[in-house]
Tab-separated table of C-alpha atoms in Angstrom:
chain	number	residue	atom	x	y	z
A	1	UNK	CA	0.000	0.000	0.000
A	2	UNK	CA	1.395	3.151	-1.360
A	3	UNK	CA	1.686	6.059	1.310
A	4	UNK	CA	-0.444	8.915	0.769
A	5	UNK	CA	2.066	12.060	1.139
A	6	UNK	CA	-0.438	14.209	0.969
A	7	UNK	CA	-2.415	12.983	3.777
A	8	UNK	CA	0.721	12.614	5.631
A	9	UNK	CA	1.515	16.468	4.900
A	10	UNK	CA	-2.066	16.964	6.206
A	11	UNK	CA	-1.188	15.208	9.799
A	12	UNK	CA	1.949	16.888	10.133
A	13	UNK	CA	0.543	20.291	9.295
A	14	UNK	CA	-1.924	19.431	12.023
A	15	UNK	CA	0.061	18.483	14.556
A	16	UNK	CA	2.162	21.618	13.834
A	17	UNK	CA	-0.975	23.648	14.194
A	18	UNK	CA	-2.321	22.006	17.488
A	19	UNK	CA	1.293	22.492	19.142
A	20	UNK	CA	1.362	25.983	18.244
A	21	UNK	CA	-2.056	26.903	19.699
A	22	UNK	CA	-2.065	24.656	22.622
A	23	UNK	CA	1.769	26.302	23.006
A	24	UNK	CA	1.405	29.915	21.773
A	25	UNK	CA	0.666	32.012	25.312
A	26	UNK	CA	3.246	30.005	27.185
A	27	UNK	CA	6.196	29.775	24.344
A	28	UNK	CA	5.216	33.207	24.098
A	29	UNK	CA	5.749	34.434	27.653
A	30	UNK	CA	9.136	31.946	27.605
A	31	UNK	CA	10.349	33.729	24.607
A	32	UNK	CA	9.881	37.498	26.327
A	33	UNK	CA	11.626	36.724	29.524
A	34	UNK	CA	14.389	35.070	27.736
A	35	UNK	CA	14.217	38.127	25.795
A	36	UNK	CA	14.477	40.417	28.718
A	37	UNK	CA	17.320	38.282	30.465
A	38	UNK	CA	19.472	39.126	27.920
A	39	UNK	CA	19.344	42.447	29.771
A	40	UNK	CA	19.343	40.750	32.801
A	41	UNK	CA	22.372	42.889	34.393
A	42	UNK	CA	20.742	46.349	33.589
A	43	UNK	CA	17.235	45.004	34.930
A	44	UNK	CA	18.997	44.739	38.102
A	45	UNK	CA	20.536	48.228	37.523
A	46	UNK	CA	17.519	50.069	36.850
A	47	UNK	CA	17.541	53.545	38.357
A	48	UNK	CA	20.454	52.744	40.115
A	49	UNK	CA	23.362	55.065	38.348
A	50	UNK	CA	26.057	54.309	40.943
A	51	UNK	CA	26.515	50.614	39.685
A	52	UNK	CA	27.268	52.220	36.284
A	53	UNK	CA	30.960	52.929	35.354
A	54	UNK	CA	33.013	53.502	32.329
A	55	UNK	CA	34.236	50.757	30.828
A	56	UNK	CA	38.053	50.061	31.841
A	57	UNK	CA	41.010	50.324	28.752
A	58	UNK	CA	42.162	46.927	27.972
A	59	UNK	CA	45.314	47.698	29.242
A	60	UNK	CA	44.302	48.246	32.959
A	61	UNK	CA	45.145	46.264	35.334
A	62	UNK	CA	42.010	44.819	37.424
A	63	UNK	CA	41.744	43.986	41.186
A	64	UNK	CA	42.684	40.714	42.194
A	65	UNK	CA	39.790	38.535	43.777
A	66	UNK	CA	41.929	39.235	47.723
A	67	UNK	CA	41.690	43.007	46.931
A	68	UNK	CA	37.882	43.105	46.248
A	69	UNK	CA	37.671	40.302	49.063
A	70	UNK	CA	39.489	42.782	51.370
A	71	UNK	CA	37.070	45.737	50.247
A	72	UNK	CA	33.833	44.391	50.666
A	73	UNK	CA	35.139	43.142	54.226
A	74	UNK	CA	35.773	46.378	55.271
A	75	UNK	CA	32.794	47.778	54.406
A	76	UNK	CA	30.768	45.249	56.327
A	77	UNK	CA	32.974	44.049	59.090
A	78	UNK	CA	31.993	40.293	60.105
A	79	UNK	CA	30.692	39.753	56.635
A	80	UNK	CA	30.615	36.118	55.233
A	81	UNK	CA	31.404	36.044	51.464
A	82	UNK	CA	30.232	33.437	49.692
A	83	UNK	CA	30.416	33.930	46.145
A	84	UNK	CA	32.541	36.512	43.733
A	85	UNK	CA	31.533	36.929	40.098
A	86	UNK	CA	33.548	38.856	37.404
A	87	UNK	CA	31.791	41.791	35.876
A	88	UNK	CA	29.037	41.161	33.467
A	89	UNK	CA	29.438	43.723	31.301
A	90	UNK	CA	32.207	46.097	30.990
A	91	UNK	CA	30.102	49.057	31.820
A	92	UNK	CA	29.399	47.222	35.752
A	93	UNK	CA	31.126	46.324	38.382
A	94	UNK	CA	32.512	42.622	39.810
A	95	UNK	CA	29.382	40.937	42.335
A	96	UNK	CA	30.205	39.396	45.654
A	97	UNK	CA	27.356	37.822	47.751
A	98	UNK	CA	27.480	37.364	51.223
A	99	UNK	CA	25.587	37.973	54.202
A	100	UNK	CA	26.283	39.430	57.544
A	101	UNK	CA	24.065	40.317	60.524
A	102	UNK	CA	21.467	42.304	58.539
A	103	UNK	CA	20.875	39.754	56.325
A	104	UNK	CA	22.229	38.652	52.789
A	105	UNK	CA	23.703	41.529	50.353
A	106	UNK	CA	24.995	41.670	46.825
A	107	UNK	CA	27.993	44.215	46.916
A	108	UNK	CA	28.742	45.738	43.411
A	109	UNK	CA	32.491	46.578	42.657
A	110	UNK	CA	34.588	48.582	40.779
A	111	UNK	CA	36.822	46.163	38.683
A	112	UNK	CA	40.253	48.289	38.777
A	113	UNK	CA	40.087	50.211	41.648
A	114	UNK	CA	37.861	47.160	43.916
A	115	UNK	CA	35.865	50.977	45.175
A	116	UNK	CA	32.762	49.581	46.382
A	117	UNK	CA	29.885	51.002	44.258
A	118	UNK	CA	26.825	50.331	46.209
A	119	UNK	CA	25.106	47.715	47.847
A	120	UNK	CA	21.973	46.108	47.266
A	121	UNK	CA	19.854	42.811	47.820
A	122	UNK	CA	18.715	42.358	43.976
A	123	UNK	CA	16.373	43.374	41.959
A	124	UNK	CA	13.017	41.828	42.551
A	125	UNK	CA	12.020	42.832	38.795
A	126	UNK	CA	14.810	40.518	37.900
A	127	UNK	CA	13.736	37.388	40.360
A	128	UNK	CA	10.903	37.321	38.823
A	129	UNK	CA	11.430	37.090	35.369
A	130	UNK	CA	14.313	34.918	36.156
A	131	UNK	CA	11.185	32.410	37.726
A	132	UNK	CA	9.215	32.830	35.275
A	133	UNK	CA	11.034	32.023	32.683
A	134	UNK	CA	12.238	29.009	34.343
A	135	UNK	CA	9.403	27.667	35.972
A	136	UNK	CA	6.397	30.166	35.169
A	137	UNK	CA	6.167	30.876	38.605
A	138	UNK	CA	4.343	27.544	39.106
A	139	UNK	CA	3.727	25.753	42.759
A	140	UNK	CA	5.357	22.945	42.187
A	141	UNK	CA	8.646	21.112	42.524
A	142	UNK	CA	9.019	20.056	39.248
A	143	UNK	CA	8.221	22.953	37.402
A	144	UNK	CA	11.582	23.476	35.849
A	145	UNK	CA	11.196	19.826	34.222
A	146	UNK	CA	8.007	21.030	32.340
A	147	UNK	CA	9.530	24.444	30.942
A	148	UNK	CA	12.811	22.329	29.740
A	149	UNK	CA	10.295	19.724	28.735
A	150	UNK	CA	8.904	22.795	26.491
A	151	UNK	CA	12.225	22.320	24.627
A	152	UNK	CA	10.721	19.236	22.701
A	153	UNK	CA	7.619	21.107	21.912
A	154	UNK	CA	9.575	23.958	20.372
A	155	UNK	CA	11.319	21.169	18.205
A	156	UNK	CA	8.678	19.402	17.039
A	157	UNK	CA	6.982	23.002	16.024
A	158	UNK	CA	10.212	23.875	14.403
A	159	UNK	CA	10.414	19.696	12.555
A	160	UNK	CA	6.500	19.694	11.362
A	161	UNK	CA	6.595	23.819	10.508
A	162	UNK	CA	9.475	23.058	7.788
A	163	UNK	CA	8.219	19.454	6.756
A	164	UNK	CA	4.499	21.364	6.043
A	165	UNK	CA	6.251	24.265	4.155
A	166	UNK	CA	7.430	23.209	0.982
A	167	UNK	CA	10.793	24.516	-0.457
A	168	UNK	CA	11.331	26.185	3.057
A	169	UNK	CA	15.031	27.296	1.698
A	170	UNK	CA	13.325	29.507	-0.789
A	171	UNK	CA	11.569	31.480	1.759
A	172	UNK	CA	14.378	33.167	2.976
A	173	UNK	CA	14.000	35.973	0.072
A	174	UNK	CA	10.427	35.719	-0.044
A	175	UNK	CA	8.352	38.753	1.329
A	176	UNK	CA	4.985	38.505	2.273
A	177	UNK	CA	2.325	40.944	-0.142
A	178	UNK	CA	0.213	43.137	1.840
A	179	UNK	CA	-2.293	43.474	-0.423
A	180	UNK	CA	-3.725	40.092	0.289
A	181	UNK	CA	-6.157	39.385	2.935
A	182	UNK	CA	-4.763	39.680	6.814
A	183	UNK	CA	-5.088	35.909	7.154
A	184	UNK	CA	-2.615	35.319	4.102
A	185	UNK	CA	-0.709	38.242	4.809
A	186	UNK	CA	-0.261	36.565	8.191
A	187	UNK	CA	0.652	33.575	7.289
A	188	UNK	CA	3.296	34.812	4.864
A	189	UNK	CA	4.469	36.780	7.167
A	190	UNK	CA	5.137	33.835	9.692
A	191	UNK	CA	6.938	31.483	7.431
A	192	UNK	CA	9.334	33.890	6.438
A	193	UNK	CA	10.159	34.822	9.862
A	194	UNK	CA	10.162	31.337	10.668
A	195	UNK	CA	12.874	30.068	7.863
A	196	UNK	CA	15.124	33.008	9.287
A	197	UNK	CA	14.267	31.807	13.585
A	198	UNK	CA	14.606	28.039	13.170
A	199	UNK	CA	18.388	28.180	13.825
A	200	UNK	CA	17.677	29.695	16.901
A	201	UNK	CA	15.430	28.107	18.253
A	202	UNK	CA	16.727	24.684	17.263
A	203	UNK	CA	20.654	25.584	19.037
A	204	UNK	CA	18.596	27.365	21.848
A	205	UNK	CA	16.187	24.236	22.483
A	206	UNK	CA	18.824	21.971	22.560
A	207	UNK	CA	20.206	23.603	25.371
A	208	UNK	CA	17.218	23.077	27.049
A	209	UNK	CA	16.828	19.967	26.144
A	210	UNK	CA	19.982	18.892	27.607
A	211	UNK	CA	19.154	20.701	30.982
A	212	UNK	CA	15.998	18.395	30.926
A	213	UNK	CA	18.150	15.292	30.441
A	214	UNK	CA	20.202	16.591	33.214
A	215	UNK	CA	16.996	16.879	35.824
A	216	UNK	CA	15.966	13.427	34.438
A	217	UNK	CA	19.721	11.909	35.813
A	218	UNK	CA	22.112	12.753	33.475
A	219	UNK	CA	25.003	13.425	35.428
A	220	UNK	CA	28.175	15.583	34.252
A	221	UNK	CA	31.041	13.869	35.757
A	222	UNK	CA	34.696	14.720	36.166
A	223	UNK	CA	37.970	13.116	38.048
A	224	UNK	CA	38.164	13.676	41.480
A	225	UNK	CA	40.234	16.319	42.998
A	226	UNK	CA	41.847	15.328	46.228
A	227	UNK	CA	40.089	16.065	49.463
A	228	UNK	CA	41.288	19.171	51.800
A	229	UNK	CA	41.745	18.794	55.651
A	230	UNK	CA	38.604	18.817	57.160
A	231	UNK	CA	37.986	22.341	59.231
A	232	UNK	CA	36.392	23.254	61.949
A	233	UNK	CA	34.342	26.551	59.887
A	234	UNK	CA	34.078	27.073	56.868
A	235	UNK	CA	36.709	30.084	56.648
A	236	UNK	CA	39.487	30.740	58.918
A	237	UNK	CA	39.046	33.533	61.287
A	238	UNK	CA	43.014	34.648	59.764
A	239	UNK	CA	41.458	34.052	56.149
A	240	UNK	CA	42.095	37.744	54.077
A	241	UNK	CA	42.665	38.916	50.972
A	242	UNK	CA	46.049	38.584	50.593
A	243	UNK	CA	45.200	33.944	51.404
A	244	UNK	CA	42.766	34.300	48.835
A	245	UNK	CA	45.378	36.145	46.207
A	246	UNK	CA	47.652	33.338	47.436
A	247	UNK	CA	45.424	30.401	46.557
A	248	UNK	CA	44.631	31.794	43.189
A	249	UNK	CA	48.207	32.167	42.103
A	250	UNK	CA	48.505	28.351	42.967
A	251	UNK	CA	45.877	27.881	40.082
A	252	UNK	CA	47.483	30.097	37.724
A	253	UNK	CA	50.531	28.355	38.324
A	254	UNK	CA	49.450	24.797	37.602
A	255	UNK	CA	47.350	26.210	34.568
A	256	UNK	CA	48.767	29.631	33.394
A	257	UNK	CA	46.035	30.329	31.036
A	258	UNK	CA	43.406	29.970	33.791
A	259	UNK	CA	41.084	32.598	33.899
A	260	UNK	CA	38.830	33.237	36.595
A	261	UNK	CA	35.075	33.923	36.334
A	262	UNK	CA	33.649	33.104	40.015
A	263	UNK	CA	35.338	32.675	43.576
A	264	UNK	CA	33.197	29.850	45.164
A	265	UNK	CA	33.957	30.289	48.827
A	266	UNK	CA	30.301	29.113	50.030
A	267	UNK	CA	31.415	24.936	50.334
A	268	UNK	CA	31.561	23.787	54.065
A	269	UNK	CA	34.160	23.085	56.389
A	270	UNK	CA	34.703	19.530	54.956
A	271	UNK	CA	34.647	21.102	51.122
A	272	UNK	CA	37.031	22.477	49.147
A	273	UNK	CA	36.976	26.358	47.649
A	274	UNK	CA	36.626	26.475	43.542
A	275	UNK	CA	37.433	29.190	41.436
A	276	UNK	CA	35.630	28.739	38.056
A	277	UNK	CA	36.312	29.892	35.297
A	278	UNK	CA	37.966	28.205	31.392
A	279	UNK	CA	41.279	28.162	29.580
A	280	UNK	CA	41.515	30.686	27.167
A	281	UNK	CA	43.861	28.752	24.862
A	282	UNK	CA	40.800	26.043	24.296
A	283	UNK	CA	38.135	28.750	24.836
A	284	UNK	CA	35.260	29.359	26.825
A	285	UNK	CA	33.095	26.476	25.295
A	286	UNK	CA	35.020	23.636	25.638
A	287	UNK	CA	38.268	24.942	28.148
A	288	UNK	CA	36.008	24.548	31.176
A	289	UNK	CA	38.303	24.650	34.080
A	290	UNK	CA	37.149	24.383	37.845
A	291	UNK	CA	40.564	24.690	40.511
A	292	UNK	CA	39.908	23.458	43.767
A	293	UNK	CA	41.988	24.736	46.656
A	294	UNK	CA	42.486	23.993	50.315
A	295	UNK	CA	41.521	27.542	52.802
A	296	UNK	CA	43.237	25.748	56.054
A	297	UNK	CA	46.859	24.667	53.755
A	298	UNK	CA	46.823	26.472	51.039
A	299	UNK	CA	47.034	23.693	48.721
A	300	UNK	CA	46.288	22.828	45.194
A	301	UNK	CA	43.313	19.925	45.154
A	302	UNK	CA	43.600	19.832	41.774
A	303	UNK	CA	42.216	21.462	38.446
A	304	UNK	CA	38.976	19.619	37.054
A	305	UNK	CA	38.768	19.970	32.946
A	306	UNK	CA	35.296	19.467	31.359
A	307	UNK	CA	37.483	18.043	28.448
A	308	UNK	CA	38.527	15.045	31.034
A	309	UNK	CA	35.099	13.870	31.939
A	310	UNK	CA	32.227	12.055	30.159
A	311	UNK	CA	30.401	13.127	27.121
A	312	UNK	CA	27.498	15.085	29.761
A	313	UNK	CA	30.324	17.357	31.031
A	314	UNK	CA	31.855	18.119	27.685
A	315	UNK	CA	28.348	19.116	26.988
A	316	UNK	CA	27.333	20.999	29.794
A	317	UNK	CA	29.268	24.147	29.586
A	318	UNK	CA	28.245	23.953	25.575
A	319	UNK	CA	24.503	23.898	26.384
A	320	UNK	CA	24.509	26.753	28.783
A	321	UNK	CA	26.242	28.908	25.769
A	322	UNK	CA	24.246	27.742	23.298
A	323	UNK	CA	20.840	28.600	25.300
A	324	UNK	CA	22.000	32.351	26.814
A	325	UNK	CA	23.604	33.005	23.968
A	326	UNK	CA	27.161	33.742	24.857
A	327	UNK	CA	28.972	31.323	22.910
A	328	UNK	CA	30.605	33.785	20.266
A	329	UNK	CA	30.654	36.658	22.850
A	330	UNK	CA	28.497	40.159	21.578
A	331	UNK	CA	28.692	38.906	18.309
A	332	UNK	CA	26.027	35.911	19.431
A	333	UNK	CA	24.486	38.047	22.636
A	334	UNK	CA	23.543	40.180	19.537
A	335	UNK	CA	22.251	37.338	17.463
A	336	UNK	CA	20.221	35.932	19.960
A	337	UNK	CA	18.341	38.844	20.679
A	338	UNK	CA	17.492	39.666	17.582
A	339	UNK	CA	15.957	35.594	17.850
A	340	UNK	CA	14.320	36.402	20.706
A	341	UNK	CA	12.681	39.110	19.246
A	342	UNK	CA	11.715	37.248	15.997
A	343	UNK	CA	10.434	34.371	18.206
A	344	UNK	CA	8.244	36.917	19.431
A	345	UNK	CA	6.920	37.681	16.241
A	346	UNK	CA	6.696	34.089	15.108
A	347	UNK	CA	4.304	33.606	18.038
A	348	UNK	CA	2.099	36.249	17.832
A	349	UNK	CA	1.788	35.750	13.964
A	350	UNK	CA	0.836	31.996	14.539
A	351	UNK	CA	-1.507	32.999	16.674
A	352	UNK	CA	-2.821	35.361	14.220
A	353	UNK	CA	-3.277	33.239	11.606
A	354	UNK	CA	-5.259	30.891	13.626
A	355	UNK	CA	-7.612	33.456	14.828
A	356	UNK	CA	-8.254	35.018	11.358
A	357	UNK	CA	-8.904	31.670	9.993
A	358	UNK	CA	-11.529	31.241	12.565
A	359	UNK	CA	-13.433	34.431	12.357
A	360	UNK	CA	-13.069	34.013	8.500
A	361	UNK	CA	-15.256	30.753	8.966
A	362	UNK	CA	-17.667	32.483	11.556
A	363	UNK	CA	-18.155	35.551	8.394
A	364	UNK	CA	-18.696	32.435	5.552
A	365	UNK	CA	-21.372	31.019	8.170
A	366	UNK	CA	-22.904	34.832	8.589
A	367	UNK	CA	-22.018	34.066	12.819
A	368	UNK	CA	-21.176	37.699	13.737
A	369	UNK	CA	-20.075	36.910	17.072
A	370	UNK	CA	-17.014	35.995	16.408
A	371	UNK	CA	-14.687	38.349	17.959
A	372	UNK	CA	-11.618	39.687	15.688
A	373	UNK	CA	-9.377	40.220	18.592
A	374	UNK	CA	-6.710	37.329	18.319
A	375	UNK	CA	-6.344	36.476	22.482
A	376	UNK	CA	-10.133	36.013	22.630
A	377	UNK	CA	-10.354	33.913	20.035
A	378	UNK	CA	-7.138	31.709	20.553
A	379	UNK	CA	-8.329	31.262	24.432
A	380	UNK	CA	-11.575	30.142	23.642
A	381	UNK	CA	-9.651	27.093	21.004
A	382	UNK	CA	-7.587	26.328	24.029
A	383	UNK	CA	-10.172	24.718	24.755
A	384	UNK	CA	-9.666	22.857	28.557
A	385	UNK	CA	-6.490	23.994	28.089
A	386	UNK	CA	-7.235	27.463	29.328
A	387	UNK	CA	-7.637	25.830	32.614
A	388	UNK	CA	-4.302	25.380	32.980
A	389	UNK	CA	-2.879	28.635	32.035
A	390	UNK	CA	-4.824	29.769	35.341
A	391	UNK	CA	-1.648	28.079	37.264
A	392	UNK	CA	0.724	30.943	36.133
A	393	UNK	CA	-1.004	34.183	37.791
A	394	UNK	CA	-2.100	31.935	41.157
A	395	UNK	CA	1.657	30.942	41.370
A	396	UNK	CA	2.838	34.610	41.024
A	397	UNK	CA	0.641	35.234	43.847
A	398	UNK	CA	1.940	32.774	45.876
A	399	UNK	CA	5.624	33.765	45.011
A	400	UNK	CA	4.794	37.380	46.046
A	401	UNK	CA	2.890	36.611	49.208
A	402	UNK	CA	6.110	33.990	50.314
């Protein structure tokens, strides 16, 4: 029996149009708060002008880690520092988290001079997109499963959208005519801006899609480093700046190309300290370097290389590029918002294109209450479905209230 490519087309086509509606208002609000956490350091700047600074010349020398260490203790004397992070951006400072008797504190610093720029506790604006677009603010504990799990959606959307449209290579050139009706010009309008997203969304749901694999018990795993002398605290009361400066250089010493991206300085007593960061002769992507140190000897533990352990932590560092977006520097930062945007418009225009063939039907049956506004009308084919969406606002509630 012959297969009927036709009526296969037909399937795929609606399984591609099913996904998108069921999928539209949540791969929507995924897309935007990706979107905005691409701007995720100036979020948490807003109206705050004293974390801004001039970008330092490349040929100034920064603070060491010890001398920022040193600063923020002296601004907050008994302070426990648990985490440094190099600056985000040139135009903002290095972070260091800690907390002392007034609570937790993010302390923002000037990377040359280690001035302390201001201190703050985050921005809330930024906490909550950051949840939502990880979890949608739902109640539950595995809500980061099913917005990875949205990964496979996205896929599938992206597999049956270029299956359905024919020649999809010749779409890159072809410009919708807005002189047809808004349901064509719609529809035109969201296959070429799909040809052009598909890269994308493919590299950025395959980043997801490993994160899922990771939650489902694929484990990254490396050699083992050797274990430090167990403590009695978690930081020696004589710990300063210049023992912090000290167990760095034993890093750069065993790996001179080491560069630092965070201090991890939060393990406990019986844990090593890490200091994160990549080789820059292999590169950000796939030089993934972690040294661990002892606090109470000052001894190298050893220097853990993504490139020596299994095929999940060669991966690992490559999936969180390819999903933020970092792994060309500004020149893919750049990229992927302009993706983020597009994904935006691929979205809304699916959307469209459902509604106006709906109300198009309702005008050939003379039904005049069809609405033409597109959320209406793609709520009401959610069918059941709408339901759920009711999850996101009553778990923004609860994250507000807690």
């Amino acid at each position: 029996m012959s297969l009927d490519r036709r009526r296969v087309r037909g399937i795929i086509f609606k399984t591609h149009a099913w996904l998108g509606l069921q999928f539209c208002i949540v791969l929507f609000v995924i897309f935007l708060t990706g979107l905005l956490l691409m701007f995720s350091p100036e979020i948490n700047s807003t109206n705050k002008s004293e974390l801004w600074i001039a970008p330092p010349n490349a040929e100034a020398q920064t603070a060491s880690v010890g001398q920022i260490y040193d600063s923020v203790r002296s601004a907050v004397p008994g302070a426990q520092i648990h985490v440094m992070v190099s600056p985000p951006r040139p135009w903002f400072g290095a972070r260091v988290y800690g907390h002392s008797d007034r609570g937790n504190f993010v302390a923002h610093v000037h990377p040359v001079t280690a001035e302390i720029l201001a201190f703050d506790g985050g921005s809330f604006l930024r906490k909550v997109v950051r949840r939502l677009h990880d979890s949608l603010l739902l109640p539950v504990s595995f809500a980061n499963t099913l917005v990875n799990a949205l990964s496979l959606v996205v896929l599938t959307l992206v597999a049956t959208g270029l299956i359905t449209y024919r020649r999809f290579w010749k779409g890159y050139v072809r410009k919708p005519e807005g002189e047809k009706g808004t349901r064509k010009r719609h529809g035109e309008l969201h296959r070429l801006v799909a040809v052009w997203v598909a890269p994308f969304l493919i590299v950025s749901a395959l980043g997801s899609t490993f994160f899922l694999s990771k939650e489902l018990g694929l484990k990254p795993e490396l050699p083992r480093a050797e274990a430090p002398v167990p403590r009695d605290v978690r930081i020696p009361e004589e710990f300063n700046g210049d023992a912090l400066d000290r167990l760095a250089r034993s890093c750069f010493d065993a790996l001179p190309t080491l560069e630092i991206d965070v201090a991890d300085l939060s393990a406990g007593p019986e844990r090593p300290m890490r200091f994160v960061g990549h080789d820059t002769e292999v590169g950000p992507i796939f030089g993934s370097a972690t040294c661990h140190v002892d606090p109470s000897t000052g001894n190298l533990l050893g220097i853990l290389r993504s490139a020596d352990g299994n095929l999940a932590a060669k991966l690992d560092t490559l999936a969180l590029k390819m999903h933020y977006g970092t792994w060309a520097g500004w020149t893919s930062i750049v990229l992927w918002v302009i993706g983020g945007a597009l994904s935006l418009i691929l979205a809304f225009t699916g959307a469209r294109v459902y509604a106006s063939r709906i109300v198009s039907a309702g005008d050939a049956r003379s039904t005049p209450r069809f609405r033409r506004s597109t959320v209406p009308v793609v709520i009401k084919g959610l069918g059941m479905g709408k339901w759920v969406y009711l999850l996101i606002p009553v778990g923004a509630l609860i994250t507000i209230l807690l």
